[in-house]
Coordinates of C-alpha atoms and ligand atoms in Angstrom, one line a residue:
Chain A
X1 CA 36.7 11.8 -2.7
X2 CA 34.0 11.5 -5.3
X3 CA 30.6 13.1 -4.6
X4 CA 28.3 11.0 -2.4
X5 CA 25.4 11.5 -4.9
X6 CA 25.9 12.1 -8.6
X7 CA 23.1 12.7 -11.0
X8 CA 24.0 12.5 -14.6
X9 CA 21.8 13.5 -17.6
X10 CA 18.6 12.6 -15.8
X11 CA 15.4 12.6 -17.8
X12 CA 11.9 11.8 -16.6
X13 CA 8.5 12.2 -18.2
X14 CA 5.0 11.3 -17.0
X15 CA 3.1 10.6 -20.2
X16 CA 3.8 13.7 -22.4
X17 CA 4.6 15.8 -19.3
X18 CA 8.4 16.1 -19.5
X19 CA 9.3 17.0 -15.9
X20 CA 13.1 16.5 -15.8
X21 CA 15.0 17.2 -19.1
X22 CA 18.7 16.5 -18.4
X23 CA 19.6 17.1 -14.8
X24 CA 23.3 17.0 -13.7
X25 CA 24.0 17.4 -10.1
X26 CA 26.9 16.5 -7.7
X27 CA 26.4 16.4 -3.9
X28 CA 29.6 16.3 -1.9
X29 CA 29.7 14.2 1.3
X30 CA 29.0 16.1 4.5
X31 CA 27.4 19.1 2.7
X32 CA 23.9 20.4 2.5
X33 CA 22.3 21.0 -0.9
X34 CA 19.1 23.0 -1.1
X35 CA 16.9 22.6 -4.1
X36 CA 14.8 25.6 -4.9
X37 CA 12.2 26.0 -7.6
X38 CA 8.6 26.9 -8.3
X39 CA 5.7 24.7 -7.4
X40 CA 5.4 21.8 -9.8
X41 CA 8.9 22.3 -11.2
X42 CA 9.8 18.7 -10.3
X43 CA 11.8 19.0 -7.0
X44 CA 10.0 16.1 -5.4
X45 CA 10.4 14.0 -8.6
X46 CA 14.1 14.7 -8.6
X47 CA 14.4 13.8 -4.9
X48 CA 12.5 10.5 -5.4
X49 CA 15.1 9.5 -8.0
X50 CA 17.9 9.9 -5.5
X51 CA 16.5 7.0 -3.4
X52 CA 15.1 4.9 -6.2
X53 CA 11.4 5.5 -5.7
X54 CA 11.2 6.6 -9.3
X55 CA 13.2 5.2 -12.2
X56 CA 14.4 7.7 -14.8
X57 CA 13.7 7.4 -18.5
X58 CA 17.4 8.1 -19.2
X59 CA 20.4 9.0 -17.1
X60 CA 22.3 7.7 -14.0
X61 CA 22.0 8.2 -10.3
X62 CA 25.2 7.2 -8.5
X63 CA 25.2 6.8 -4.7
X64 CA 28.7 6.4 -3.4
X65 CA 29.8 5.6 -6.9
X66 CA 27.2 2.9 -7.5
X67 CA 24.5 3.4 -10.1
X68 CA 21.2 2.7 -8.4
X69 CA 19.0 2.9 -11.5
X70 CA 19.2 -0.8 -12.4
X71 CA 19.0 -2.0 -8.8
X72 CA 15.9 -3.4 -7.2
X73 CA 14.9 -5.7 -4.3
X74 CA 17.6 -6.6 -1.9
X75 CA 20.3 -4.5 -3.5
X76 CA 18.3 -1.3 -3.6
X77 CA 17.2 -1.9 0.0
X78 CA 20.9 -2.0 1.0
X79 CA 21.5 1.4 -0.6
X80 CA 18.4 2.8 1.0
X81 CA 19.6 2.0 4.4
X82 CA 22.1 4.9 4.0
X83 CA 19.2 7.3 3.6
X84 CA 16.5 8.8 5.7
X85 CA 13.7 10.6 3.9
X86 CA 11.2 13.2 5.1
X87 CA 8.1 13.2 2.9
X88 CA 6.4 16.4 1.9
X89 CA 3.1 15.3 3.5
X90 CA 4.9 13.3 6.3
X91 CA 3.6 9.9 5.1
X92 CA 3.3 8.6 8.6
X93 CA 1.7 5.1 9.1
X94 CA -1.7 6.1 10.3
X95 CA -2.4 2.7 11.8
X96 CA 0.5 3.2 14.3
X97 CA 1.1 5.6 17.2
X98 CA 3.7 8.2 17.0
X99 CA 6.0 6.0 19.1
X100 CA 5.6 3.0 16.8
X101 CA 6.1 5.2 13.7
X102 CA 9.4 6.6 15.0
X103 CA 10.5 3.2 16.3
X104 CA 9.6 1.5 13.1
X105 CA 13.0 1.7 11.3
X106 CA 14.7 0.6 14.6
X107 CA 12.5 -2.5 14.9
X108 CA 13.2 -3.4 11.3
X109 CA 16.9 -2.8 11.1
X110 CA 18.5 -2.7 14.5
X111 CA 18.5 -5.4 17.1
X112 CA 17.7 -3.4 20.2
X113 CA 16.0 -4.0 23.5
X114 CA 12.7 -2.2 24.1
X115 CA 14.3 0.1 26.7
X116 CA 17.0 1.2 24.2
X117 CA 14.3 1.8 21.6
X118 CA 12.3 3.9 24.0
X119 CA 15.4 5.9 24.8
X120 CA 16.2 6.6 21.2
X121 CA 12.7 7.5 20.2
X122 CA 12.5 9.9 23.1
X123 CA 15.8 11.5 22.1
X124 CA 14.8 12.0 18.5
X125 CA 11.4 13.4 19.4
X126 CA 13.1 15.8 21.7
X127 CA 15.4 16.9 18.9
X128 CA 12.4 17.9 16.8
X129 CA 10.8 19.5 19.8
X130 CA 8.0 17.1 20.5
X131 CA 7.0 15.8 24.0
X132 CA 4.2 13.6 25.3
X133 CA 2.8 12.7 21.9
X134 CA 4.1 9.1 21.8
X135 CA 0.8 7.5 22.3
X136 CA -1.1 9.7 19.9
X137 CA -2.1 8.6 16.4
X138 CA -1.0 10.7 13.3
X139 CA -4.7 11.7 12.7
X140 CA -4.7 13.5 16.1
X141 CA -1.7 15.7 15.3
X142 CA -1.5 19.0 13.6
X143 CA 0.2 19.2 10.2
X144 CA 3.4 20.7 11.7
X145 CA 3.6 18.1 14.4
X146 CA 3.2 15.3 11.8
X147 CA 6.0 16.8 9.8
X148 CA 8.2 16.7 12.9
X149 CA 7.3 13.1 13.6
X150 CA 8.4 12.4 10.0
X151 CA 11.7 14.1 10.7
X152 CA 12.3 12.1 13.8
X153 CA 11.5 8.9 11.9
X154 CA 13.9 9.8 9.1
X155 CA 16.8 10.4 11.5
X156 CA 16.2 7.6 14.0
X157 CA 18.8 5.3 12.4
X158 CA 21.4 8.1 12.1
X159 CA 21.6 7.8 8.3
X160 CA 24.5 9.2 6.3
X161 CA 22.2 11.0 3.9
X162 CA 18.9 12.7 4.8
X163 CA 16.5 13.9 2.1
X164 CA 14.1 16.5 3.3
X165 CA 11.1 17.4 1.1
X166 CA 10.0 20.8 2.4
X167 CA 10.8 20.1 6.1
X168 CA 9.7 23.5 7.3
X169 CA 6.7 24.3 5.2
X170 CA 3.7 24.8 7.5
X171 CA 5.9 25.2 10.6
X172 CA 5.9 28.3 12.8
X173 CA 9.0 30.5 12.6
X174 CA 10.5 29.3 15.8
X175 CA 10.0 25.6 14.9
X176 CA 11.4 26.4 11.5
X177 CA 14.5 27.8 13.1
X178 CA 14.7 24.7 15.3
X179 CA 14.6 22.4 12.2
X180 CA 17.3 24.5 10.5
X181 CA 19.5 24.2 13.5
X182 CA 18.9 20.5 13.5
X183 CA 20.1 20.2 9.9
X184 CA 23.2 22.2 10.7
X185 CA 23.9 20.2 13.8
X186 CA 23.7 16.9 12.0
X187 CA 26.2 18.2 9.5
X188 CA 28.6 19.6 12.1
X189 CA 28.4 16.8 14.6
X190 CA 27.8 13.7 12.4
X191 CA 29.0 14.7 9.0
X192 CA 25.5 14.0 7.6
X193 CA 24.9 14.9 3.9
X194 CA 21.5 16.7 3.5
X195 CA 19.4 17.4 0.5
X196 CA 16.7 19.9 1.3
X197 CA 13.8 21.0 -0.8
X198 CA 12.5 24.3 0.3
X199 CA 10.3 27.2 -0.5
X200 CA 11.6 29.2 2.4
X201 CA 14.4 31.4 1.0
X202 CA 15.6 32.4 4.5
X203 CA 16.1 28.9 5.6
X204 CA 17.6 27.9 2.4
X205 CA 20.3 30.5 2.7
X206 CA 20.9 29.6 6.3
X207 CA 21.5 25.9 5.9
X208 CA 22.8 25.6 2.4
X209 CA 26.4 25.0 1.3
X210 CA 25.1 24.9 -2.2
X211 CA 21.8 25.8 -3.8
X212 CA 20.5 24.3 -7.0
X213 CA 17.6 26.1 -8.8
X214 CA 15.3 23.9 -10.8
X215 CA 13.2 25.5 -13.6
X216 CA 11.6 24.1 -16.8
X217 CA 13.2 20.7 -16.2
X218 CA 16.7 22.0 -15.9
X219 CA 19.0 23.1 -13.2
X220 CA 19.4 26.7 -14.4
X221 CA 21.8 27.8 -11.6
X222 CA 23.8 26.1 -8.9
X223 CA 26.5 27.1 -6.5
X224 CA 27.1 28.6 -3.1
X225 CA 24.3 30.9 -1.8
X226 CA 26.2 34.1 -2.7
X227 CA 26.5 33.0 -6.3
X228 CA 22.8 32.4 -6.5
X229 CA 22.1 35.8 -5.0
X230 CA 24.1 37.4 -7.8
X231 CA 22.6 35.2 -10.5
X232 CA 21.5 36.8 -13.8
X233 CA 19.2 33.9 -14.6
X234 CA 15.7 35.5 -14.9
X235 CA 13.8 32.6 -13.2
X236 CA 16.2 32.8 -10.2
X237 CA 16.1 36.6 -10.0
X238 CA 12.3 36.6 -10.1
X239 CA 12.2 33.9 -7.4
X240 CA 14.7 35.6 -5.1
X241 CA 13.4 39.1 -5.6
X242 CA 10.1 38.1 -3.8
X243 CA 12.2 37.8 -0.7
X244 CA 15.3 39.9 -1.1
X245 CA 13.3 42.6 -2.7
X246 CA 11.6 43.2 0.6
X247 CA 14.8 43.4 2.6
Chain B
X1 CA -17.3 -3.4 -16.0
X2 CA -20.0 -4.4 -18.4
X3 CA -21.6 -1.0 -18.0
X4 CA -18.7 0.6 -19.8
X5 CA -20.2 -0.7 -23.0
X6 CA -23.6 0.8 -22.4
X7 CA -24.1 4.2 -24.0
X8 CA -25.4 7.1 -22.1
X9 CA -28.8 8.2 -23.5
X10 CA -27.7 11.8 -24.3
X11 CA -24.9 10.7 -26.6
X12 CA -27.2 8.6 -28.7
X13 CA -29.1 10.9 -31.2
X14 CA -26.9 12.2 -33.9
X15 CA -23.9 10.0 -33.2
X16 CA -23.3 7.6 -36.1
X17 CA -20.3 6.0 -34.3
X18 CA -21.9 4.6 -31.2
X19 CA -21.3 1.1 -32.6
X20 CA -17.6 1.7 -33.1
X21 CA -17.3 3.3 -29.7
X22 CA -19.1 0.4 -28.1
X23 CA -16.7 -2.0 -29.7
X24 CA -13.8 0.2 -28.6
X25 CA -15.1 0.2 -25.1
X26 CA -15.4 -3.5 -25.0
X27 CA -11.9 -3.8 -26.5
X28 CA -10.5 -1.5 -23.9
X29 CA -12.2 -3.5 -21.2
X30 CA -10.7 -6.7 -22.5
X31 CA -7.3 -5.2 -22.7
X32 CA -7.6 -3.8 -19.2
X33 CA -8.6 -7.1 -17.7
X34 CA -5.8 -8.9 -19.6
X35 CA -3.2 -6.5 -18.3
X36 CA -4.5 -6.5 -14.8
X37 CA -4.6 -10.3 -14.9
X38 CA -0.9 -10.2 -15.9
X39 CA -0.3 -7.7 -13.1
X40 CA -2.0 -10.0 -10.6
X41 CA -0.1 -13.0 -11.7
X42 CA 3.2 -11.2 -11.3
X43 CA 2.1 -9.9 -7.9
X44 CA 1.0 -13.5 -6.8
X45 CA 4.5 -14.7 -7.7
X46 CA 6.1 -11.8 -5.7
X47 CA 3.9 -12.6 -2.7
X48 CA 4.9 -16.3 -2.9
X49 CA 8.6 -15.4 -3.0
X50 CA 8.4 -13.0 -0.2
X51 CA 6.3 -15.2 2.0
X52 CA 9.0 -17.8 2.4
X53 CA 11.7 -15.3 3.2
X54 CA 12.7 -14.0 6.6
X55 CA 11.9 -11.9 8.5
X56 CA 8.6 -13.6 9.3
X57 CA 6.4 -10.9 10.7
X58 CA 4.0 -13.2 12.7
X59 CA 2.5 -10.3 14.5
X60 CA 1.2 -8.8 11.1
X61 CA 0.0 -12.3 10.1
X62 CA -1.9 -12.8 13.4
X63 CA -3.5 -9.3 13.1
X64 CA -4.8 -10.2 9.6
X65 CA -5.9 -13.7 10.7
X66 CA -7.8 -12.1 13.5
X67 CA -9.3 -9.4 11.2
X68 CA -10.3 -11.7 8.3
X69 CA -11.1 -14.8 10.4
X70 CA -12.3 -14.0 13.9
X71 CA -14.0 -10.8 12.7
X72 CA -16.1 -12.7 10.2
X73 CA -17.3 -15.5 12.5
X74 CA -20.6 -13.8 13.4
X75 CA -21.7 -12.9 9.9
X76 CA -20.6 -16.3 8.5
X77 CA -22.6 -18.1 11.2
X78 CA -25.6 -16.0 10.6
X79 CA -25.6 -16.4 6.8
X80 CA -24.8 -20.1 7.2
X81 CA -27.7 -20.7 9.5
X82 CA -30.2 -18.9 7.4
X83 CA -29.0 -20.4 4.2
X84 CA -29.4 -23.9 5.7
X85 CA -32.9 -22.9 6.9
X86 CA -34.0 -21.5 3.6
X87 CA -32.6 -24.5 1.8
X88 CA -34.4 -27.0 4.1
X89 CA -37.6 -25.1 3.8
X90 CA -37.6 -25.0 0.0
X91 CA -36.3 -28.5 -0.6
X92 CA -38.7 -30.1 1.9
X93 CA -41.6 -28.5 -0.1
X94 CA -40.3 -30.0 -3.3
X95 CA -39.6 -33.4 -1.8
X96 CA -43.0 -33.6 -0.1
X97 CA -44.5 -33.9 -3.6
X98 CA -42.7 -37.2 -4.1
X99 CA -42.9 -38.3 -0.5
X100 CA -39.1 -38.2 -0.3
X101 CA -38.7 -35.9 2.7
X102 CA -35.9 -38.1 4.1
X103 CA -33.7 -36.7 1.3
X104 CA -33.9 -33.2 2.6
X105 CA -31.0 -33.7 5.0
X106 CA -28.5 -35.0 2.4
X107 CA -29.6 -32.4 -0.1
X108 CA -29.0 -29.6 2.3
X109 CA -25.7 -31.1 3.4
X110 CA -24.3 -31.7 0.0
X111 CA -25.3 -28.4 -1.5
X112 CA -23.9 -26.5 1.4
X113 CA -20.6 -28.2 1.7
X114 CA -19.8 -28.4 -2.0
X115 CA -21.2 -25.1 -3.3
X116 CA -22.9 -22.7 -1.0
X117 CA -20.5 -22.6 1.9
X118 CA -17.4 -21.8 0.0
X119 CA -19.1 -19.3 -2.4
X120 CA -21.1 -17.5 0.3
X121 CA -18.3 -17.4 2.8
X122 CA -15.9 -16.0 0.1
X123 CA -18.5 -13.4 -0.8
X124 CA -18.9 -12.4 2.8
X125 CA -15.2 -12.2 3.3
X126 CA -14.9 -10.1 0.2
X127 CA -17.4 -7.6 1.4
X128 CA -16.1 -7.4 4.9
X129 CA -12.4 -7.9 4.7
X130 CA -11.5 -7.5 1.0
X131 CA -13.0 -4.0 0.8
X132 CA -11.2 -3.0 4.0
X133 CA -7.9 -4.4 2.6
X134 CA -8.4 -2.5 -0.6
X135 CA -9.2 0.8 0.9
X136 CA -6.5 0.6 3.5
X137 CA -3.8 -0.3 1.0
X138 CA -5.1 2.3 -1.5
X139 CA -5.0 5.0 1.1
X140 CA -1.5 4.0 2.1
X141 CA -0.5 4.1 -1.6
X142 CA -1.9 7.6 -2.3
X143 CA -0.6 9.1 0.9
X144 CA 2.9 7.8 0.1
X145 CA 3.0 5.4 3.1
X146 CA 3.9 2.7 0.7
X147 CA 6.8 4.8 -0.6
X148 CA 7.8 5.5 2.9
X149 CA 8.1 1.8 3.7
X150 CA 10.2 1.4 0.6
X151 CA 12.6 4.2 1.6
X152 CA 13.0 2.5 4.9
X153 CA 14.2 -0.6 3.1
X154 CA 11.2 -2.7 4.0
X155 CA 9.4 -4.6 1.2
X156 CA 5.8 -3.4 1.0
X157 CA 4.9 -6.7 -0.6
X158 CA 6.3 -8.6 2.3
X159 CA 5.2 -6.3 5.0
X160 CA 1.7 -5.5 3.8
X161 CA 0.5 -8.0 1.2
X162 CA 1.9 -11.3 2.4
X163 CA 0.0 -11.3 5.7
X164 CA -3.2 -10.3 4.0
X165 CA -3.2 -12.9 1.2
X166 CA -2.1 -15.6 3.6
X167 CA -4.9 -14.7 5.9
X168 CA -7.4 -15.0 3.0
X169 CA -5.9 -18.4 2.0
X170 CA -6.1 -19.8 5.6
X171 CA -9.2 -18.2 7.0
X172 CA -11.7 -18.7 4.2
X173 CA -11.5 -22.5 4.4
X174 CA -11.8 -22.2 8.2
X175 CA -14.9 -20.0 7.9
X176 CA -16.3 -22.3 5.3
X177 CA -16.2 -25.2 7.9
X178 CA -18.1 -22.9 10.2
X179 CA -20.6 -22.2 7.4
X180 CA -21.0 -25.9 6.8
X181 CA -21.7 -26.5 10.5
X182 CA -24.1 -23.6 11.0
X183 CA -25.8 -24.4 7.7
X184 CA -26.6 -27.9 8.7
X185 CA -27.7 -26.9 12.1
X186 CA -30.1 -24.4 10.4
X187 CA -31.3 -27.1 8.0
X188 CA -31.8 -29.6 10.8
X189 CA -33.7 -27.1 12.9
X190 CA -36.2 -26.4 10.1
X191 CA -36.6 -30.0 9.1
X192 CA -37.0 -31.5 12.6
X193 CA -38.6 -28.7 14.6
X194 CA -40.7 -27.0 12.1
X195 CA -41.4 -29.7 9.5
X196 CA -41.6 -32.5 12.1
X197 CA -39.2 -34.9 10.5
X198 CA -37.5 -37.5 12.6
X199 CA -34.1 -36.4 13.9
X200 CA -32.7 -39.9 13.7
X201 CA -33.6 -40.3 10.0
X202 CA -32.3 -36.9 9.1
X203 CA -28.9 -37.5 10.7
X204 CA -28.6 -41.1 9.4
X205 CA -29.5 -40.2 5.8
X206 CA -27.1 -37.2 5.9
X207 CA -24.4 -39.4 7.2
X208 CA -24.9 -42.0 4.5
X209 CA -24.9 -39.5 1.7
X210 CA -22.3 -37.0 2.8
X211 CA -18.7 -38.1 2.1
X212 CA -15.6 -36.5 3.5
X213 CA -14.6 -35.8 -0.2
X214 CA -17.6 -33.4 -0.5
X215 CA -16.5 -31.4 2.5
X216 CA -12.9 -31.5 1.2
X217 CA -14.0 -30.3 -2.3
X218 CA -15.7 -27.3 -0.6
X219 CA -12.6 -26.5 1.4
X220 CA -10.3 -26.6 -1.7
X221 CA -12.7 -24.2 -3.4
X222 CA -12.6 -22.0 -0.3
X223 CA -8.8 -21.9 -0.3
X224 CA -8.8 -20.9 -4.0
X225 CA -11.4 -18.3 -3.4
X226 CA -9.7 -17.0 -0.3
X227 CA -6.4 -16.6 -2.2
X228 CA -8.1 -15.0 -5.2
X229 CA -10.2 -12.4 -3.4
X230 CA -7.5 -11.3 -1.1
X231 CA -5.1 -11.1 -4.1
X232 CA -7.5 -9.1 -6.1
X233 CA -8.3 -6.7 -3.3
X234 CA -4.6 -6.2 -2.5
X235 CA -3.7 -5.7 -6.1
X236 CA -6.4 -3.1 -6.7
X237 CA -5.5 -1.2 -3.5
X238 CA -1.8 -1.5 -4.0
X239 CA -2.1 0.0 -7.5
X240 CA -4.5 2.7 -6.6
X241 CA -3.8 6.2 -7.8
X242 CA -5.5 9.6 -7.8
X243 CA -6.5 10.4 -4.3
X244 CA -9.7 9.5 -2.5
X245 CA -11.5 9.1 -5.8
X246 CA -8.9 6.6 -7.0
X247 CA -9.2 4.6 -3.8
X248 CA -13.0 4.5 -4.3
X249 CA -12.6 3.3 -7.9
X250 CA -10.1 0.7 -6.9
X251 CA -12.4 -0.6 -4.2
X252 CA -15.3 -0.9 -6.6
X253 CA -13.1 -2.8 -9.1
X254 CA -11.9 -5.0 -6.3
X255 CA -15.4 -5.9 -5.2
X256 CA -16.7 -6.6 -8.7
X257 CA -13.5 -8.5 -9.7
X258 CA -13.6 -10.6 -6.6
X259 CA -17.3 -11.5 -7.0
X260 CA -16.7 -12.5 -10.6
X261 CA -13.6 -14.4 -9.8
X262 CA -15.5 -16.5 -7.2
X263 CA -18.2 -17.6 -9.7
X264 CA -15.8 -18.2 -12.5
X265 CA -13.3 -20.1 -10.3
X266 CA -16.2 -22.1 -8.8
X267 CA -17.0 -23.6 -12.2
X268 CA -13.4 -24.3 -13.1
X269 CA -12.3 -25.8 -9.8
X270 CA -15.4 -28.0 -9.9
X271 CA -14.4 -29.2 -13.4
X272 CA -10.8 -29.8 -12.4
X273 CA -11.8 -31.7 -9.3
X274 CA -13.9 -34.2 -11.2
Ligands
LIG301 N1 3.5 9.9 -10.0 C1 3.3 10.9 -10.9 N2 2.5 10.7 -12.0 C2 2.3 11.6 -12.9 N3 2.8 12.9 -12.8 C3 3.5 13.2 -11.7 C4 3.8 12.2 -10.7 N4 4.6 12.8 -9.8 C5 4.8 14.1 -10.2 N5 4.1 14.3 -11.4 C6 4.2 15.6 -12.1 O1 5.5 16.1 -12.1 C7 5.5 17.5 -12.0 C8 6.4 17.9 -10.9 O2 5.9 17.4 -9.6 P1 6.7 17.6 -8.3 O3 5.9 16.9 -7.2 O4 8.1 17.1 -8.4 O5 6.7 19.2 -8.1 P2 7.4 20.0 -6.9 O6 8.5 20.8 -7.5 O7 7.8 19.1 -5.8 O8 6.2 21.0 -6.5 P3 5.8 21.4 -5.0 O9 6.8 22.5 -4.6 O10 4.4 21.9 -5.2 O11 5.9 20.3 -4.1 C9 4.1 17.9 -11.8 O12 3.6 18.4 -13.0 C10 3.3 16.7 -11.4 O13 2.0 16.7 -11.9
LIG302 MG1 7.1 18.6 -3.9

C-alpha cells in the first residue's frame, strides 16, 4: 500500500524567508510520525501544507495518492474530511461554548440527533480528561484545558489522519501522559495515522513509529526512534543531548 | 489614508527627497487601493456564489440580522429624530424670510428620504456593526479560527461572510425606513409644536411633494451602502494579519474605507438613478 501522505520536494518561502527547502517525507497508513525541530524551524508550516492551509512554492503533497496542491473549494474540502487538526494555540471558536465547539464538526458533517451529539461530545471530552466544562466559553479555560478541547474537537468525527501541533506543550506531566496514551490508543484501536509536532522528547519517543527532524529547511534525519538516538547529525545530537544527556 | 502623504516634521530639514517620497507615498496608496478594490470585487463574487449554495445557515443569518438590524434601532431612531428636528429648525428660519414656511415639510421629507436617511443610517451601521464585524473577523483570522474552520471542511466565506454581508444588504434599507419615519416625526414636531405651523398644511404639502420614487431612491442607495460597508468591513477583517495591532489597523481601514465608499457611492448611485 502506498503511504497515506507523501510530501515530495516541498519548497516554501515567506518573502525572502525560505522556510522549507525541499522536504521529502512519506507517512505510512496507521503509523505515528513525530516531527521534531527547533522553534521557528518550520514544523507548523510543514503541517499546514499537509491539509492545504498553505500552498507550496514548489513540490507536491499527496494524500492517499491524490495531489492536493492544485485543489481548492469543494475538492479540497472532501480531502479535509479525512483529517482532524489540533492547532498549536487551540484555535477554538471563542463565540461558542466548549460543547458547541466540540459538536461543531458533527453538526456540519454528520446528520445526528441532539441526544447522539451530546453522547459523542461527552465521550470525547472524557477521553481528553475534561468534565463539566461543556457550558464554559474558551476564554474561561486555562491554556491546557483549551488545548484538550481542541483535541476533542479534532477527533470528534473519528478521522483517519490526525495532525497534532504540539498537543502536550503546556500540559502537566499526567495529562501529557494521558494525551500520549490517547494517540497510541487511536492507532491501536482505530488504525489512525497521526502526525505529531512535539518539543517533548520523552513523549516523542513514546508515541513515535518514526521521527523526522527538521532543521534549516531540510529533514536532516528520519527513521525509527532508535535510529534518531544514534544519529551523527550535529543538529539532532545537540537537540537530543539536552534530554538524554541528563539521563 | 491621505495622511500617508503628509511628511512628519522631523524628517523635513535636510531631506531633499521629500517630494519624491511624497509622490511615492501617494503612488503606494493608489496601488494599495486598486489592489484592495480587486480583492473586494473577488470576495464579493465569492460571497455571491456561496450565498446561493446549500447548506443555508439561517441561524447565522438571523443572528446577524438581529445584530445589525435590531441592535441599531435605537441609535437610528435617535439620529433620525434629531436630524429631522435640526433640519426643520434651520429650514424654517430660511423659509420665513420668503414667507414660504409651508415648504418646510416637503424640504425635510425630500432631503431625508433621498439623502440623509441612507447616508446617516449607513454611517451609523458602519460605526456600530461594521467595526464589530471587522474586529471579530480579524481576531478570528489572527487566532487561526478561520484556518480551523477550513480544516473542518467548512467554507469561512459561506459560514462567516455571507450572513454578515446579507445582513448589511437587508437591514440598512430597513433601518433607513425607520430613519425616514423618525426624521419626519422630528421635523413635524419642531414645525408644528415649536414653530406653530398648521399640522394640516404640513402634512398636505409633504404628501403633495413626496413621491414614492423619492423613498425608493433612498432605499436603493441604502441597499448599495449596506452591501458596500459590510463587504469592506468583512474584507478588512478577513485579511487582517499581525496580531492585535493588525486587527486595529484593519478596523481603522474598514471605517475610513466604508465612510468614503458611502459618500462616493452616494454621488454615483444618484447620477445613475437619474
Ligand atoms: N503566515 C506566515 N507569514 C510569514 N511568515 C511565516 C508565516 N507562518 C510562518 N512563518 C515563518 O516561518 C518560520 C517557521 O514558522 P513555524 O510556525 O513553522 O515554526 P515552528 O517550527 O512551528 O516553531 P514553534 O516550535 O515555535 O511552533 C518562522 O520564521 C515564521 O516567521
Ligand atoms: Mg509551531
